Amino acid sequence: MFTKVLIANRGEIALRVIRACREMGIRTVAVYSTADKDSLHVKFADEVVCIGPPPGRESYLNIPRIISAAQITNADAIHPGYGFLAENAGFAEICSESGVTFIGPEPGAIRRMGDKSVAKDTMREAGVPVVPGSPGTVDDIADARRIAEEVGYPVIVKASAGGGGKGMRVVREESEIERAFTTAQTEALAAFGDGSLYIEKFIEEPRHVEIQVMSDMHGNHTFLNERECSIQRRHQKLIEESPSPVVDEALRMKMGEAAMAGCRHVNYRGAGTMEFLVDKHRNFYFMEMNTRIQVEHPVTEESLGIDLIKEQIAVAAGERLTLRQGPPRKHAIEVRINAEDPYHEFRPSPGRIATLHFPGGHGVRVDSHIYQGYTVPPNYDSLLAKLITFGETRGSAIAKMRRALDELVIEGVKTTTPFHKMMMEHEVFLSGRFDTQFVDTHNWLDRLPKE
Ligand code: MV4
């Protein structure tokens, strides 16, 4: 096992990894930017290294500085968390060239899954259901026109280098295809430096359901059920749960088998997530694979009573998988408490946390790096805390979430708490019958508690 792990991240996920390492008897190194000098991840690590000023490219994205920090402190592995360098194949490569284990998949797997069009073709080869559309990329407008005609309108044009909705255009009829192709290409080139596009049949009002997978380096693969992530705003997830209200045991096994076939095909190792779209008829289609641990991993942990971070570290050290697929034991829900104002289009609200009280009690978990008196810097994402509740049924998890949200006190910055209080009473959320369009198309603003 590793003796010392450097965490190349910040915020709650850095703390989450430090906690897992502590329990495993592994020493920890935190790296931090000057904006994070008072952060909890810096206080809780065994050793700390300041790696630069606040901008990402001068600190958490700066590969030479992070590798140097690992070498100076004699760390034998680096945990990248999520975001920043977590899905940077070049970084994974440099880690291994520097004699440091990257806690994640091999660079080749990261690279193949990073190109969404290549990932889709790879999964199709593995026998995983994918959305009908162009094999490979679409080279020009004539090609786009032909493929769109073949799959039938509506179609969606996507950036190969994309993900998270950038460089994406829905096309309802032939007259719109030329413009959509051109604007998506320009947007993709500007955002990713890669203008390649692919085309798919547009699935109306889909749900976003993802499968957690885990593989070791001995060819063993497992899946740890699904997470329902359809409650999103502009491609930012707000609420996640496991199990999904629409996935029964038969569908779970079908999606899980498909996900594992995909992992086997690319000889995957480590933790990963296969994202699927699920349509009204409960057909499922592979969309993307994330080759990292995700923000919402705690709902899987609390539904199954497992520790994904410890398993991720153990398999990176060469140990065999210990986790096994099994039916959900509990229903778990996570809400993201962000420093954003839901009354004003979720605009960021950094600042000093004047008062803080976290909920506790039976069936409640809080993953957070904030404390009373802490100042939320304006430089990074706005996630303050993940509030997770879990119970025997979806209803009891929701009852616990309402109770936990009522106990939560955060003063000094605006948060997404009122949005979550509203959602926990919303008949559409309670029914479990919602899709990825719900938050963006419903007028829920009037239902927020009075400011
Ligand atoms: C789709 C789709 C419908 N049909 N693909 C959005 C982000 C990117 N990861 C893929 N996305 C979508 N792809 C086809 N063929 C609808 C979406 C989509 C979506 C997907 C997951 C979660 C939220 C979403 C919100 C809007 C659109």
Short mmCIF file of C-alpha atoms and ligand atoms in Angstrom, two decimals:
data_model
loop_
_atom_site.label_atom_id
_atom_site.label_comp_id
_atom_site.label_asym_id
_atom_site.label_seq_id
_atom_site.Cartn_x
_atom_site.Cartn_y
_atom_site.Cartn_z
CA MET A 1 0.00 0.00 0.00
CA PHE A 2 1.06 3.62 -0.46
CA THR A 3 2.79 5.34 2.43
CA LYS A 4 2.08 8.91 1.32
CA VAL A 5 -0.54 10.33 -1.05
CA LEU A 6 -0.54 13.86 -2.47
CA ILE A 7 -3.99 15.29 -3.15
CA ALA A 8 -3.93 17.45 -6.28
CA ASN A 9 -7.19 19.23 -5.49
CA ARG A 10 -8.98 21.49 -3.04
CA GLY A 11 -12.29 21.89 -1.22
CA GLU A 12 -14.52 19.09 -0.06
CA ILE A 13 -13.02 16.40 -2.31
CA ALA A 14 -9.49 17.06 -1.01
CA LEU A 15 -10.86 16.61 2.51
CA ARG A 16 -12.76 13.46 1.48
CA VAL A 17 -9.53 11.89 0.18
CA ILE A 18 -7.53 12.99 3.25
CA ARG A 19 -10.12 11.33 5.49
CA ALA A 20 -9.95 8.05 3.54
CA CYS A 21 -6.13 8.09 3.68
CA ARG A 22 -6.17 8.74 7.44
CA GLU A 23 -8.41 5.72 8.00
CA MET A 24 -6.07 3.62 5.82
CA GLY A 25 -2.94 4.73 7.71
CA ILE A 26 -1.60 6.63 4.68
CA ARG A 27 0.13 9.98 5.20
CA THR A 28 -1.22 12.94 3.19
CA VAL A 29 0.19 15.95 1.38
CA ALA A 30 -2.10 18.86 0.58
CA VAL A 31 -1.19 21.34 -2.14
CA TYR A 32 -2.88 24.72 -2.08
CA SER A 33 -3.04 28.08 -3.78
CA THR A 34 -2.65 31.29 -1.78
CA ALA A 35 -6.47 31.73 -1.98
CA ASP A 36 -6.83 28.47 -0.01
CA LYS A 37 -4.30 29.00 2.77
CA ASP A 38 -7.09 28.91 5.40
CA SER A 39 -8.87 25.92 3.84
CA LEU A 40 -9.64 22.82 5.91
CA HIS A 41 -7.81 20.53 3.49
CA VAL A 42 -4.66 22.46 4.41
CA LYS A 43 -5.36 22.14 8.14
CA PHE A 44 -6.14 18.40 8.03
CA ALA A 45 -3.24 17.14 5.88
CA ASP A 46 0.00 15.85 7.40
CA GLU A 47 2.12 18.03 5.13
CA VAL A 48 1.31 21.02 2.95
CA VAL A 49 2.91 22.71 -0.05
CA CYS A 50 1.86 26.09 -1.43
CA ILE A 51 1.93 25.78 -5.23
CA GLY A 52 1.08 29.29 -6.37
CA PRO A 53 -1.45 32.09 -6.80
CA PRO A 54 -5.22 31.56 -7.20
CA PRO A 55 -5.61 31.09 -11.00
CA GLY A 56 -5.90 27.37 -11.85
CA ARG A 57 -3.12 27.35 -14.41
CA GLU A 58 -0.70 28.72 -11.80
CA SER A 59 -1.69 26.24 -9.07
CA TYR A 60 -4.12 23.28 -9.25
CA LEU A 61 -3.63 22.90 -13.02
CA ASN A 62 0.12 23.48 -12.95
CA ILE A 63 1.66 20.06 -13.65
CA PRO A 64 5.35 20.89 -12.97
CA ARG A 65 4.52 22.45 -9.60
CA ILE A 66 2.39 19.52 -8.51
CA ILE A 67 4.97 16.95 -9.60
CA SER A 68 7.68 18.94 -7.78
CA ALA A 69 5.54 19.00 -4.63
CA ALA A 70 5.18 15.19 -4.86
CA GLN A 71 8.95 14.75 -5.30
CA ILE A 72 9.93 17.14 -2.49
CA THR A 73 7.59 15.38 -0.05
CA ASN A 74 8.37 11.86 -1.29
CA ALA A 75 4.72 11.09 -2.07
CA ASP A 76 4.30 7.73 -3.82
CA ALA A 77 0.89 8.49 -5.33
CA ILE A 78 -1.29 11.41 -6.44
CA HIS A 79 -5.08 11.51 -6.06
CA PRO A 80 -6.49 14.02 -8.56
CA GLY A 81 -10.06 14.27 -7.14
CA TYR A 82 -12.50 15.58 -9.78
CA GLY A 83 -12.09 18.53 -12.14
CA PHE A 84 -8.64 20.14 -12.51
CA LEU A 85 -6.21 17.40 -13.70
CA ALA A 86 -8.45 14.39 -12.99
CA GLU A 87 -9.05 13.61 -16.68
CA ASN A 88 -5.80 14.95 -18.10
CA ALA A 89 -4.08 12.02 -19.84
CA GLY A 90 -0.83 13.99 -20.15
CA PHE A 91 -0.76 14.49 -16.38
CA ALA A 92 -1.33 10.77 -15.75
CA GLU A 93 1.55 10.04 -18.13
CA ILE A 94 3.92 12.51 -16.43
CA CYS A 95 3.04 11.03 -13.02
CA SER A 96 4.13 7.56 -14.08
CA GLU A 97 7.27 8.93 -15.84
CA SER A 98 8.10 10.65 -12.54
CA GLY A 99 7.68 7.44 -10.57
CA VAL A 100 4.46 8.54 -8.87
CA THR A 101 1.29 6.45 -9.14
CA PHE A 102 -1.65 8.33 -10.64
CA ILE A 103 -4.75 7.17 -8.75
CA GLY A 104 -6.95 6.64 -11.78
CA PRO A 105 -7.02 4.79 -15.09
CA GLU A 106 -4.16 4.55 -17.57
CA PRO A 107 -3.51 7.56 -19.82
CA GLY A 108 -4.73 5.56 -22.84
CA ALA A 109 -8.16 4.96 -21.30
CA ILE A 110 -8.48 8.62 -20.26
CA ARG A 111 -7.59 9.72 -23.81
CA ARG A 112 -10.02 7.36 -25.54
CA MET A 113 -12.90 8.39 -23.31
CA GLY A 114 -11.98 12.09 -23.50
CA ASP A 115 -12.92 12.18 -27.18
CA LYS A 116 -16.70 11.65 -26.99
CA SER A 117 -17.00 10.45 -30.58
CA VAL A 118 -14.18 7.89 -30.13
CA ALA A 119 -15.71 6.84 -26.78
CA LYS A 120 -19.06 6.24 -28.44
CA ASP A 121 -17.54 4.16 -31.27
CA THR A 122 -15.53 2.17 -28.68
CA MET A 123 -18.66 1.41 -26.65
CA ARG A 124 -20.61 0.47 -29.77
CA GLU A 125 -17.84 -2.05 -30.57
CA ALA A 126 -18.19 -3.44 -27.04
CA GLY A 127 -21.90 -4.06 -27.64
CA VAL A 128 -23.07 -1.20 -25.41
CA PRO A 129 -26.28 0.47 -26.70
CA VAL A 130 -25.47 3.93 -28.08
CA VAL A 131 -27.73 6.66 -29.52
CA PRO A 132 -28.21 6.13 -33.28
CA GLY A 133 -26.06 8.53 -35.28
CA SER A 134 -22.91 9.12 -37.26
CA PRO A 135 -20.08 6.67 -36.75
CA GLY A 136 -17.01 8.82 -36.08
CA THR A 137 -17.10 12.52 -36.84
CA VAL A 138 -19.01 14.48 -39.45
CA ASP A 139 -16.62 16.32 -41.75
CA ASP A 140 -18.69 18.94 -43.55
CA ILE A 141 -22.18 20.28 -44.05
CA ALA A 142 -22.97 17.87 -46.90
CA ASP A 143 -21.99 14.95 -44.65
CA ALA A 144 -24.08 16.41 -41.80
CA ARG A 145 -27.10 16.79 -44.08
CA ARG A 146 -26.82 13.19 -45.27
CA ILE A 147 -26.46 11.71 -41.76
CA ALA A 148 -29.25 13.83 -40.29
CA GLU A 149 -31.52 12.63 -43.11
CA GLU A 150 -30.54 9.02 -42.37
CA VAL A 151 -31.16 9.12 -38.62
CA GLY A 152 -34.20 11.40 -39.04
CA TYR A 153 -34.94 14.79 -37.43
CA PRO A 154 -34.72 15.96 -34.70
CA VAL A 155 -30.96 15.44 -34.36
CA ILE A 156 -28.32 16.85 -32.06
CA VAL A 157 -24.89 18.06 -33.18
CA LYS A 158 -22.20 17.54 -30.52
CA ALA A 159 -18.53 18.42 -30.12
CA SER A 160 -16.17 15.41 -29.94
CA ALA A 161 -14.02 17.28 -27.44
CA GLY A 162 -17.10 18.47 -25.56
CA GLY A 163 -19.10 17.28 -22.62
CA GLY A 164 -21.26 19.27 -20.29
CA GLY A 165 -23.31 20.77 -23.11
CA LYS A 166 -20.71 23.01 -24.80
CA GLY A 167 -20.70 23.01 -28.60
CA MET A 168 -24.09 21.28 -28.72
CA ARG A 169 -27.03 22.18 -31.03
CA VAL A 170 -30.45 20.60 -31.42
CA VAL A 171 -31.66 20.60 -35.01
CA ARG A 172 -35.41 20.13 -35.59
CA GLU A 173 -35.48 20.35 -39.40
CA GLU A 174 -33.22 20.35 -42.45
CA SER A 175 -33.36 24.13 -42.89
CA GLU A 176 -31.48 24.56 -39.59
CA ILE A 177 -28.67 22.05 -40.10
CA GLU A 178 -26.18 24.30 -41.90
CA ARG A 179 -26.33 27.05 -39.29
CA ALA A 180 -26.20 24.57 -36.38
CA PHE A 181 -23.19 22.80 -37.85
CA THR A 182 -21.29 26.05 -38.38
CA THR A 183 -22.04 27.57 -34.97
CA ALA A 184 -21.32 24.31 -33.10
CA GLN A 185 -18.02 23.99 -34.96
CA THR A 186 -16.98 27.57 -34.16
CA GLU A 187 -17.98 27.14 -30.51
CA ALA A 188 -16.12 23.82 -30.17
CA LEU A 189 -12.99 25.24 -31.81
CA ALA A 190 -13.03 28.25 -29.47
CA ALA A 191 -13.75 26.21 -26.33
CA PHE A 192 -11.62 23.11 -26.93
CA GLY A 193 -9.29 23.96 -29.82
CA ASP A 194 -10.92 21.06 -31.67
CA GLY A 195 -13.86 21.67 -33.99
CA SER A 196 -14.75 18.02 -34.72
CA LEU A 197 -18.44 17.21 -34.45
CA TYR A 198 -20.69 14.18 -34.46
CA ILE A 199 -24.43 13.77 -34.92
CA GLU A 200 -27.03 11.78 -32.97
CA LYS A 201 -30.76 11.27 -32.96
CA PHE A 202 -32.16 13.76 -30.42
CA ILE A 203 -33.79 11.96 -27.51
CA GLU A 204 -36.71 14.04 -26.19
CA GLU A 205 -36.95 14.64 -22.43
CA PRO A 206 -34.39 12.03 -21.43
CA ARG A 207 -33.32 11.13 -17.93
CA HIS A 208 -29.64 11.14 -16.98
CA VAL A 209 -28.83 7.86 -15.26
CA GLU A 210 -25.21 6.85 -14.65
CA ILE A 211 -23.61 3.60 -13.57
CA GLN A 212 -20.72 3.55 -11.09
CA VAL A 213 -18.02 1.09 -12.14
CA MET A 214 -14.84 -0.06 -10.45
CA SER A 215 -12.08 -2.25 -11.90
CA ASP A 216 -8.78 -3.57 -10.60
CA MET A 217 -5.56 -4.27 -12.55
CA HIS A 218 -6.23 -8.03 -12.51
CA GLY A 219 -9.12 -7.92 -14.97
CA ASN A 220 -11.91 -7.80 -12.40
CA HIS A 221 -14.80 -5.41 -12.98
CA THR A 222 -17.90 -4.59 -10.99
CA PHE A 223 -20.71 -2.05 -11.06
CA LEU A 224 -22.20 -0.37 -8.03
CA ASN A 225 -25.67 0.44 -9.29
CA GLU A 226 -26.96 3.68 -10.73
CA ARG A 227 -27.31 7.32 -9.79
CA GLU A 228 -30.21 9.43 -11.00
CA CYS A 229 -28.86 12.86 -11.99
CA SER A 230 -31.70 14.43 -14.00
CA ILE A 231 -32.17 17.40 -11.63
CA GLN A 232 -29.72 19.76 -13.31
CA ARG A 233 -29.67 23.43 -14.25
CA ARG A 234 -27.74 24.38 -17.39
CA HIS A 235 -25.77 21.11 -17.18
CA GLN A 236 -24.90 21.64 -13.51
CA LYS A 237 -26.22 18.84 -11.33
CA LEU A 238 -28.11 19.99 -8.26
CA ILE A 239 -29.64 16.81 -6.81
CA GLU A 240 -28.57 13.18 -7.22
CA GLU A 241 -29.98 9.98 -5.81
CA SER A 242 -29.45 6.25 -5.74
CA PRO A 243 -31.32 4.12 -6.64
CA SER A 244 -33.09 5.93 -9.51
CA PRO A 245 -36.88 6.08 -9.13
CA VAL A 246 -37.24 4.69 -12.69
CA VAL A 247 -34.71 1.86 -12.58
CA ASP A 248 -35.98 -1.54 -11.50
CA GLU A 249 -33.83 -4.60 -10.82
CA ALA A 250 -34.07 -5.84 -14.43
CA LEU A 251 -33.04 -2.51 -15.98
CA ARG A 252 -30.28 -2.08 -13.37
CA MET A 253 -28.76 -5.43 -14.31
CA LYS A 254 -29.01 -4.68 -18.05
CA MET A 255 -27.35 -1.27 -17.67
CA GLY A 256 -24.74 -2.67 -15.29
CA GLU A 257 -23.86 -5.54 -17.64
CA ALA A 258 -23.53 -3.04 -20.52
CA ALA A 259 -21.27 -0.80 -18.42
CA MET A 260 -19.06 -3.74 -17.45
CA ALA A 261 -18.84 -4.92 -21.07
CA GLY A 262 -17.54 -1.43 -21.86
CA CYS A 263 -14.96 -1.63 -19.06
CA ARG A 264 -13.81 -5.08 -20.14
CA HIS A 265 -13.44 -3.92 -23.73
CA VAL A 266 -10.99 -1.12 -22.81
CA ASN A 267 -9.35 -3.10 -19.97
CA TYR A 268 -10.43 -0.32 -17.62
CA ARG A 269 -9.06 0.08 -14.12
CA GLY A 270 -10.01 2.28 -11.22
CA ALA A 271 -13.27 4.11 -10.54
CA GLY A 272 -15.38 5.30 -13.45
CA THR A 273 -18.87 6.36 -14.42
CA MET A 274 -20.82 5.45 -17.54
CA GLU A 275 -23.42 8.11 -18.32
CA PHE A 276 -26.59 6.99 -20.05
CA LEU A 277 -29.65 8.72 -21.42
CA VAL A 278 -32.86 6.87 -20.57
CA ASP A 279 -35.88 7.65 -22.79
CA LYS A 280 -39.62 7.52 -22.00
CA HIS A 281 -39.76 3.84 -22.93
CA ARG A 282 -36.84 3.12 -20.62
CA ASN A 283 -34.44 2.42 -23.50
CA PHE A 284 -30.94 3.38 -22.44
CA TYR A 285 -28.09 4.76 -24.51
CA PHE A 286 -24.43 5.30 -23.62
CA MET A 287 -23.49 8.97 -23.72
CA GLU A 288 -20.07 9.52 -22.09
CA MET A 289 -17.68 7.86 -19.68
CA ASN A 290 -16.10 9.84 -16.85
CA THR A 291 -12.74 8.39 -15.88
CA ARG A 292 -12.69 9.88 -12.38
CA ILE A 293 -14.45 9.79 -9.03
CA GLN A 294 -17.48 12.08 -9.24
CA VAL A 295 -18.96 14.74 -6.98
CA GLU A 296 -22.05 12.60 -6.40
CA HIS A 297 -20.20 9.41 -5.36
CA PRO A 298 -21.58 9.61 -1.76
CA VAL A 299 -25.09 8.56 -2.81
CA THR A 300 -23.64 5.28 -4.06
CA GLU A 301 -21.65 4.94 -0.83
CA GLU A 302 -24.65 5.55 1.42
CA SER A 303 -27.02 3.41 -0.63
CA LEU A 304 -24.63 0.47 -0.45
CA GLY A 305 -22.73 1.13 2.79
CA ILE A 306 -19.31 1.21 1.06
CA ASP A 307 -16.27 3.50 0.70
CA LEU A 308 -15.45 4.20 -2.95
CA ILE A 309 -12.39 6.34 -2.23
CA LYS A 310 -10.68 3.64 -0.16
CA GLU A 311 -11.41 1.07 -2.87
CA GLN A 312 -10.12 3.46 -5.53
CA ILE A 313 -6.85 3.91 -3.62
CA ALA A 314 -6.53 0.16 -2.95
CA VAL A 315 -6.98 -0.85 -6.60
CA ALA A 316 -4.49 1.84 -7.70
CA ALA A 317 -1.98 0.20 -5.34
CA GLY A 318 -2.56 -3.12 -7.14
CA GLU A 319 -4.98 -4.77 -4.73
CA ARG A 320 -7.90 -6.87 -5.87
CA LEU A 321 -11.44 -5.52 -5.93
CA THR A 322 -13.26 -6.16 -2.68
CA LEU A 323 -16.57 -4.52 -3.63
CA ARG A 324 -19.30 -6.60 -5.24
CA GLN A 325 -22.50 -5.65 -7.03
CA GLY A 326 -25.61 -6.05 -4.92
CA PRO A 327 -29.12 -4.60 -4.59
CA PRO A 328 -29.48 -1.10 -3.04
CA ARG A 329 -29.65 -1.35 0.74
CA LYS A 330 -30.87 2.21 1.32
CA HIS A 331 -32.20 5.13 -0.65
CA ALA A 332 -29.71 8.03 -0.62
CA ILE A 333 -30.21 11.63 -1.85
CA GLU A 334 -27.59 14.35 -2.20
CA VAL A 335 -28.22 18.06 -2.59
CA ARG A 336 -25.43 20.44 -3.56
CA ILE A 337 -25.21 23.46 -1.29
CA ASN A 338 -23.55 26.06 -3.53
CA ALA A 339 -22.63 29.67 -2.76
CA GLU A 340 -25.13 30.83 -5.42
CA ASP A 341 -28.31 32.86 -5.29
CA PRO A 342 -31.28 30.84 -6.63
CA TYR A 343 -33.46 34.01 -6.54
CA HIS A 344 -31.14 35.62 -9.09
CA GLU A 345 -30.25 32.96 -11.67
CA PHE A 346 -27.81 31.22 -9.38
CA ARG A 347 -25.31 34.05 -9.54
CA PRO A 348 -22.16 33.31 -7.49
CA SER A 349 -22.11 34.61 -3.92
CA PRO A 350 -18.61 34.35 -2.48
CA GLY A 351 -17.77 35.91 0.90
CA ARG A 352 -17.31 35.23 4.58
CA ILE A 353 -19.36 32.54 6.33
CA ALA A 354 -20.53 34.51 9.36
CA THR A 355 -22.63 31.75 10.91
CA LEU A 356 -22.55 28.02 10.23
CA HIS A 357 -24.46 25.13 11.65
CA PHE A 358 -24.51 21.75 9.92
CA PRO A 359 -27.32 19.24 10.44
CA GLY A 360 -26.63 15.84 11.96
CA GLY A 361 -28.50 12.92 13.42
CA HIS A 362 -29.69 9.61 12.00
CA GLY A 363 -29.21 9.13 8.25
CA VAL A 364 -27.44 12.43 7.60
CA ARG A 365 -23.95 12.98 6.12
CA VAL A 366 -22.27 16.29 5.32
CA ASP A 367 -19.15 16.47 3.13
CA SER A 368 -17.75 19.98 3.36
CA HIS A 369 -14.59 21.99 3.74
CA ILE A 370 -16.19 25.15 5.15
CA TYR A 371 -16.36 26.36 8.76
CA GLN A 372 -17.64 29.41 10.61
CA GLY A 373 -15.41 32.38 9.78
CA TYR A 374 -14.14 30.83 6.53
CA THR A 375 -14.12 33.08 3.47
CA VAL A 376 -15.34 31.47 0.23
CA PRO A 377 -12.89 32.66 -2.45
CA PRO A 378 -14.33 33.85 -5.78
CA ASN A 379 -11.76 31.89 -7.81
CA TYR A 380 -13.18 28.36 -7.86
CA ASP A 381 -16.45 26.44 -8.19
CA SER A 382 -19.13 27.41 -5.69
CA LEU A 383 -19.69 24.04 -3.98
CA LEU A 384 -19.81 24.62 -0.22
CA ALA A 385 -21.18 21.33 1.03
CA LYS A 386 -22.85 18.13 -0.07
CA LEU A 387 -25.76 17.20 2.15
CA ILE A 388 -26.62 13.53 1.90
CA THR A 389 -29.51 11.78 3.63
CA PHE A 390 -30.38 8.09 3.48
CA GLY A 391 -33.22 5.92 4.68
CA GLU A 392 -35.08 2.69 4.03
CA THR A 393 -37.24 4.26 1.32
CA ARG A 394 -37.15 7.28 -1.01
CA GLY A 395 -39.85 8.83 1.17
CA SER A 396 -37.82 8.52 4.35
CA ALA A 397 -34.68 9.90 2.65
CA ILE A 398 -36.76 12.91 1.52
CA ALA A 399 -38.23 13.38 5.03
CA LYS A 400 -34.69 13.36 6.43
CA MET A 401 -33.56 15.85 3.76
CA ARG A 402 -36.39 18.27 4.67
CA ARG A 403 -35.44 17.98 8.33
CA ALA A 404 -31.70 18.37 7.60
CA LEU A 405 -32.30 21.43 5.38
CA ASP A 406 -34.29 23.02 8.21
CA GLU A 407 -31.38 22.46 10.62
CA LEU A 408 -28.82 23.88 8.18
CA VAL A 409 -27.75 27.47 8.90
CA ILE A 410 -25.34 29.30 6.58
CA GLU A 411 -25.20 33.08 6.97
CA GLY A 412 -22.99 35.54 5.13
CA VAL A 413 -23.34 34.10 1.62
CA LYS A 414 -26.42 33.21 -0.46
CA THR A 415 -26.86 29.46 -0.98
CA THR A 416 -28.93 26.99 -2.99
CA THR A 417 -30.69 25.83 0.22
CA PRO A 418 -34.05 27.56 -0.62
CA PHE A 419 -34.08 25.79 -4.00
CA HIS A 420 -33.62 22.42 -2.30
CA LYS A 421 -36.31 23.15 0.32
CA MET A 422 -38.69 23.95 -2.55
CA MET A 423 -37.72 20.81 -4.50
CA MET A 424 -38.26 18.54 -1.48
CA GLU A 425 -41.92 19.71 -1.53
CA HIS A 426 -42.38 19.75 -5.33
CA GLU A 427 -44.95 17.22 -6.52
CA VAL A 428 -42.94 16.47 -9.67
CA PHE A 429 -39.82 15.65 -7.63
CA LEU A 430 -41.87 13.67 -5.12
CA SER A 431 -43.49 11.65 -7.93
CA GLY A 432 -40.05 10.65 -9.23
CA ARG A 433 -41.26 11.45 -12.77
CA PHE A 434 -38.92 14.19 -13.93
CA ASP A 435 -36.39 14.52 -16.74
CA THR A 436 -33.29 16.57 -17.57
CA GLN A 437 -35.44 19.47 -18.80
CA PHE A 438 -37.36 19.88 -15.55
CA VAL A 439 -35.32 22.62 -13.80
CA ASP A 440 -34.64 24.61 -16.98
CA THR A 441 -38.25 24.59 -18.24
CA HIS A 442 -40.45 24.74 -15.09
CA ASN A 443 -41.32 27.96 -13.37
CA TRP A 444 -40.36 27.01 -9.84
CA LEU A 445 -39.11 30.52 -8.90
CA ASP A 446 -42.51 31.53 -7.46
CA ARG A 447 -42.40 28.53 -5.18
CA LEU A 448 -39.17 29.50 -3.42
CA PRO A 449 -39.68 30.45 0.21
CA LYS A 450 -40.01 34.26 0.57
CA GLU A 451 -36.56 35.88 0.67
C1 MV4 B 1 -28.39 14.41 -25.63
C2 MV4 B 1 -29.71 14.78 -25.33
C3 MV4 B 1 -30.71 14.25 -26.11
N1 MV4 B 1 -30.40 13.44 -27.15
N2 MV4 B 1 -28.15 13.59 -26.67
C4 MV4 B 1 -26.24 17.33 -22.50
C5 MV4 B 1 -24.83 17.36 -22.03
C6 MV4 B 1 -24.11 16.28 -22.73
N3 MV4 B 1 -23.41 15.48 -21.77
C7 MV4 B 1 -25.14 15.51 -23.46
N4 MV4 B 1 -26.41 16.16 -23.28
C8 MV4 B 1 -27.53 15.72 -23.89
N5 MV4 B 1 -27.35 14.87 -24.93
C9 MV4 B 1 -29.14 13.14 -27.40
N6 MV4 B 1 -28.87 12.33 -28.43
C10 MV4 B 1 -29.93 15.62 -24.23
C11 MV4 B 1 -28.83 16.11 -23.51
C12 MV4 B 1 -29.15 16.97 -22.40
C13 MV4 B 1 -28.89 16.57 -21.10
C14 MV4 B 1 -28.28 15.34 -20.81
C15 MV4 B 1 -28.00 14.96 -19.53
C16 MV4 B 1 -28.36 15.82 -18.49
C17 MV4 B 1 -28.92 17.04 -18.73
C18 MV4 B 1 -29.20 17.43 -20.03
C19 MV4 B 1 -29.80 18.66 -20.27
C20 MV4 B 1 -30.05 19.05 -21.55
C21 MV4 B 1 -29.72 18.20 -22.63
#
